[in-house]
Tab-separated table of C-alpha atoms and ligand atoms in Angstrom:
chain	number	residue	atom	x	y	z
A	133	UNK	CA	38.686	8.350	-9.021
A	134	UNK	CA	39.407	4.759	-9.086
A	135	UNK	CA	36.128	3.411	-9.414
A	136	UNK	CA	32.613	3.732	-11.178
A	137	UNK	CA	29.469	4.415	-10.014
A	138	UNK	CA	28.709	0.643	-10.221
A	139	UNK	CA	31.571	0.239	-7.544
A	140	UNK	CA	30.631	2.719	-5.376
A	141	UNK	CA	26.796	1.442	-5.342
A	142	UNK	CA	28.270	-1.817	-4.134
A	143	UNK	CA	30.628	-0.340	-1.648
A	144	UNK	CA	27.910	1.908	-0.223
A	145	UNK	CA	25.475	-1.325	-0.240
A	146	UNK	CA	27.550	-2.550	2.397
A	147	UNK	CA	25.666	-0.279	5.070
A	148	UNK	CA	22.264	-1.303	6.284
A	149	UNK	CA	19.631	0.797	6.547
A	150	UNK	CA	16.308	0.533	7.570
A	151	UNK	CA	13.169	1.287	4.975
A	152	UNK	CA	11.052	3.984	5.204
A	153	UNK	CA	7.665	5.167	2.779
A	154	UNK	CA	7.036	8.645	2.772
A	155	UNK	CA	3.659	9.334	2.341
A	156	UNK	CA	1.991	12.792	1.505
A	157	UNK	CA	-1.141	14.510	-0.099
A	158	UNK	CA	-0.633	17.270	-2.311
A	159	UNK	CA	-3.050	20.506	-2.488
A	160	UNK	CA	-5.582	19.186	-5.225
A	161	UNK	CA	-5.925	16.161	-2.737
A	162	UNK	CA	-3.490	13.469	-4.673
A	163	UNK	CA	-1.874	10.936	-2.380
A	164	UNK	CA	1.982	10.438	-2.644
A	165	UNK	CA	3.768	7.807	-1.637
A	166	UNK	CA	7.592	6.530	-2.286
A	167	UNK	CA	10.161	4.245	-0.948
A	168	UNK	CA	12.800	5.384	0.340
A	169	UNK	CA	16.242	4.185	2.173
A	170	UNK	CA	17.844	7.405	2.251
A	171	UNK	CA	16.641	8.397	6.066
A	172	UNK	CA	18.516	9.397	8.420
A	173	UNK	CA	18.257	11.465	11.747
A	174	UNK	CA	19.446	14.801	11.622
A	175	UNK	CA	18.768	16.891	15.018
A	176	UNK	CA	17.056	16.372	18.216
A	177	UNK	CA	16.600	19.839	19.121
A	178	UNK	CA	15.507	21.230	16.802
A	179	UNK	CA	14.090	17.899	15.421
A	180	UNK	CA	15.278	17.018	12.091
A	181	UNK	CA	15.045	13.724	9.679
A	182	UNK	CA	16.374	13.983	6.282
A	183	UNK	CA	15.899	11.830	3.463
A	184	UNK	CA	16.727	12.423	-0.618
A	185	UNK	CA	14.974	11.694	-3.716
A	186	UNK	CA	17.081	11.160	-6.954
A	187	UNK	CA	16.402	14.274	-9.586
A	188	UNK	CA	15.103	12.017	-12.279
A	189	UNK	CA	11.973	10.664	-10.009
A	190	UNK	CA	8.717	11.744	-11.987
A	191	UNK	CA	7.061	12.739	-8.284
A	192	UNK	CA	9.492	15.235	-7.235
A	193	UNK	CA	8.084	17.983	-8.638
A	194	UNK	CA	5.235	17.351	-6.187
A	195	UNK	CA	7.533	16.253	-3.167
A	196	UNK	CA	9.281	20.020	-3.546
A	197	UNK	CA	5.255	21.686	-3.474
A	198	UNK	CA	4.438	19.107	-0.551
A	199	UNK	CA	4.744	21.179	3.014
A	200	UNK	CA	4.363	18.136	5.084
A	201	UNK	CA	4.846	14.694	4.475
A	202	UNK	CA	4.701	11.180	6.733
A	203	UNK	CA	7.457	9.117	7.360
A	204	UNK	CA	6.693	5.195	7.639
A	205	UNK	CA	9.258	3.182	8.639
A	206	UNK	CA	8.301	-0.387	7.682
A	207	UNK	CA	8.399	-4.034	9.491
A	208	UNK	CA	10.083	-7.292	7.994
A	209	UNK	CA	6.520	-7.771	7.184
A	210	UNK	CA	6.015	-5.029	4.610
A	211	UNK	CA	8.390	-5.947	1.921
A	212	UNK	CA	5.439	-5.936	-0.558
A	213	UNK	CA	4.356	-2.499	0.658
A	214	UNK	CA	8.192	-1.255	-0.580
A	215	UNK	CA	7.745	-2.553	-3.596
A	216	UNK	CA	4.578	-1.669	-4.615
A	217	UNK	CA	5.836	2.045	-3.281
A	218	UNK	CA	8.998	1.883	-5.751
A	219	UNK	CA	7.292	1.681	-8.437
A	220	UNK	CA	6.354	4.373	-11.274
A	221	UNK	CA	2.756	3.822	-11.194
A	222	UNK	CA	0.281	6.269	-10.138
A	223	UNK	CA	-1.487	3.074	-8.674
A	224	UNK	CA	0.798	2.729	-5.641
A	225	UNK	CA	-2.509	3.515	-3.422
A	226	UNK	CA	-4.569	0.774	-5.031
A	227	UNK	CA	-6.342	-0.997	-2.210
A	228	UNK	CA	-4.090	1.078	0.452
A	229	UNK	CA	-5.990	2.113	3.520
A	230	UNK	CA	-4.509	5.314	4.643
A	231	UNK	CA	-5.185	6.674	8.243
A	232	UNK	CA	-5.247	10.546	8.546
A	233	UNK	CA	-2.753	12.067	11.135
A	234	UNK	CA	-3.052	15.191	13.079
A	235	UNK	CA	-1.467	17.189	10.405
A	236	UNK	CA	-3.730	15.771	7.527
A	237	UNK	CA	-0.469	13.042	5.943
A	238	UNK	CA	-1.626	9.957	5.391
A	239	UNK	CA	-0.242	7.405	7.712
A	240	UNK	CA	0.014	3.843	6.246
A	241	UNK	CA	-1.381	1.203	8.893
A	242	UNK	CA	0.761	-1.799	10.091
A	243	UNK	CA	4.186	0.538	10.257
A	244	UNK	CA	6.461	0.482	13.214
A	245	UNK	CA	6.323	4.091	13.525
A	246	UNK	CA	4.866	7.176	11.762
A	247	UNK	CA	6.510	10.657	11.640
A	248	UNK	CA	4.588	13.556	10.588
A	249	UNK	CA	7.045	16.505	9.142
A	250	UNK	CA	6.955	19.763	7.483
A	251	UNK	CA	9.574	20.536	5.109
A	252	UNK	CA	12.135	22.847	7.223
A	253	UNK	CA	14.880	22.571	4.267
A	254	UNK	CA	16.045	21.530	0.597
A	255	UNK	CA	19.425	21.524	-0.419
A	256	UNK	CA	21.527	20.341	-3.447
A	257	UNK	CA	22.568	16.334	-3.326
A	258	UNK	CA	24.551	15.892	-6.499
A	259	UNK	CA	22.123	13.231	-8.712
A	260	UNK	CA	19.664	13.743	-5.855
A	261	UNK	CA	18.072	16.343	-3.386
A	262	UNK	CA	18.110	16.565	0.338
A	263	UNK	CA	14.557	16.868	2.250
A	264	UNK	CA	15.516	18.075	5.840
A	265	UNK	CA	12.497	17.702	7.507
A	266	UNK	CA	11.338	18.907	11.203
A	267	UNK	CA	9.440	16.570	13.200
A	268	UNK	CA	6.210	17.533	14.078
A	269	UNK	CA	4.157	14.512	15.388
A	270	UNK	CA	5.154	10.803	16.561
A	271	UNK	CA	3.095	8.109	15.826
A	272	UNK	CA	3.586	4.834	17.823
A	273	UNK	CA	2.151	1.806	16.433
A	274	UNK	CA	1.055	-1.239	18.275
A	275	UNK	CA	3.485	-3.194	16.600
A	276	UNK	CA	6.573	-1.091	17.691
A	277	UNK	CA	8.108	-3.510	19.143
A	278	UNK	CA	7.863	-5.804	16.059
A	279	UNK	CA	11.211	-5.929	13.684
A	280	UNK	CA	12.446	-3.134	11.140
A	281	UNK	CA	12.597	-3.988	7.590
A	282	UNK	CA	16.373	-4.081	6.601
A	283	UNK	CA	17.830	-2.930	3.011
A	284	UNK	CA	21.804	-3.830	2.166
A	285	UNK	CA	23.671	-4.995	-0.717
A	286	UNK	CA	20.814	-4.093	-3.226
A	287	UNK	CA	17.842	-6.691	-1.151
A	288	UNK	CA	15.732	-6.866	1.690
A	289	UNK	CA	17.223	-8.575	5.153
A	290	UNK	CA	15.680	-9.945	8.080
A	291	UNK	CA	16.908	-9.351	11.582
A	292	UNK	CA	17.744	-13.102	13.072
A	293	UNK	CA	17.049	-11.875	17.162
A	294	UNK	CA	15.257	-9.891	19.337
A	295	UNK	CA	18.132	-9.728	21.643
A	296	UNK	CA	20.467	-6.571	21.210
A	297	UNK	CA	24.263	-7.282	21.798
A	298	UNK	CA	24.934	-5.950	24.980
A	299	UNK	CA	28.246	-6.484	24.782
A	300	UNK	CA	29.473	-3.093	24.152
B	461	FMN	C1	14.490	-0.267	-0.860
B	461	FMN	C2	14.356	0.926	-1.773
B	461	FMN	C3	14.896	2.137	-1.397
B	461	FMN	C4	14.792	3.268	-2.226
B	461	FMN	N1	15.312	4.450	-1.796
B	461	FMN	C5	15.186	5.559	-2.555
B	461	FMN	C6	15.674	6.814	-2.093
B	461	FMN	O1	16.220	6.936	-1.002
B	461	FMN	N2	15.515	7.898	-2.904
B	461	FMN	C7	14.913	7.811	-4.139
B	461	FMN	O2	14.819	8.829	-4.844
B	461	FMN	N3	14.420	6.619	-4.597
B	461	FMN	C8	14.534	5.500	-3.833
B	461	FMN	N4	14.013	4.313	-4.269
B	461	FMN	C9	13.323	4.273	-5.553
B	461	FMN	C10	11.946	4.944	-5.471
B	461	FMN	O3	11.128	4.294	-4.510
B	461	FMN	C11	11.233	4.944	-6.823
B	461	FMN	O4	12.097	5.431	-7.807
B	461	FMN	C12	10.012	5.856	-6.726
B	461	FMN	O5	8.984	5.234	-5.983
B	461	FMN	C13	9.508	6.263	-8.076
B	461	FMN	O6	8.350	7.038	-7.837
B	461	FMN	P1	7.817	8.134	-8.851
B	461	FMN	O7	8.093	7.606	-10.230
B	461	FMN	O8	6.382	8.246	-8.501
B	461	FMN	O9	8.573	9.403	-8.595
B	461	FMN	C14	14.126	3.164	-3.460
B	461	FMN	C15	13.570	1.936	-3.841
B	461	FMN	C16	13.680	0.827	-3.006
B	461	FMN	C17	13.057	-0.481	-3.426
């Protein structure tokens, strides 16, 4: 290997992704919540998402025991929300209004789109584990149209236009 993991952070920081909260409540009732850029899309049929969650994370204990979970994929407008999500504090919900979905996950209000899932899979990730997750309810926000929040080279970005390029 010619590089550390310092280097490959950086290299990897190069891609964009969006930022997504996954939200979840366990069997005693606790609400989960954690920030996340590692989501992706998987499958359409059957319909898959899969994010990861590093092995040293104090929640995942309770992420692996959680059958379904939300997906919140944030606006520019929510940086605040990530934060206060990334943090180690069992005070993430402080003052959070949550909004129950059909399959009892708490959706967080203001998002550009919720996803309720049930855990279809869990597999080894190195340092971290992969959640594959079927889709089992889409929640469409009034504000869908509004702008994703954008995570690259280790900070929050805004998208400058509402245009896409149509040039391809
Ligand atoms: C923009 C952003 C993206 C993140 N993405 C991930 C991720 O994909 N997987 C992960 O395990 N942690 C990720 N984190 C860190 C977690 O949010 C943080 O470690 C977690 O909330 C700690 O929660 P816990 O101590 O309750 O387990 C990210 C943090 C930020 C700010």
């Amino acid at each position: 290997m010619n590089f550390d993991s310092r280097q490959l952070r950086d290299a990897l920081g190069h891609f964009p992704t969006g930022v997504i909260i996954a939200t979840a409540k366990t069997d005693e009732g606790e609400q989960m919540g954690m920030t996340m850029s590692s989501f992706n899309s998987v499958s359409l049929d059957p319909p898959l998402v899969v994010f990861s969650i590093h092995l040293g994370a104090a929640s995942l204990a309770k992420w692996r025991s959680c059958r379904r979970y939300a997906i919140n994929v944030l606006s520019e407008s929510q940086e605040e929300l990530s934060n206060r999500f990334a943090r180690t504090k069992s005070s993430k919900w402080d003052g959070v209004r949550s909004i129950k979905g059909h399959f009892d996950t708490p959706l967080l209000p203001g998002v550009l789109v919720a996803l309720e899932c049930e855990q279809y899979a869990r597999h080894d990730g190195g340092d971290h584990e992969l959640f594959v997750s079927r889709v089992l309810a889409i929640h469409k926000a009034p504000d869908e149209l509004g702008r994703p929040l954008v995570f690259a080279k280790g900070r929050y970005w805004q998208l400058q236009s509402d245009q896409p390029n149509l040039g391809c």
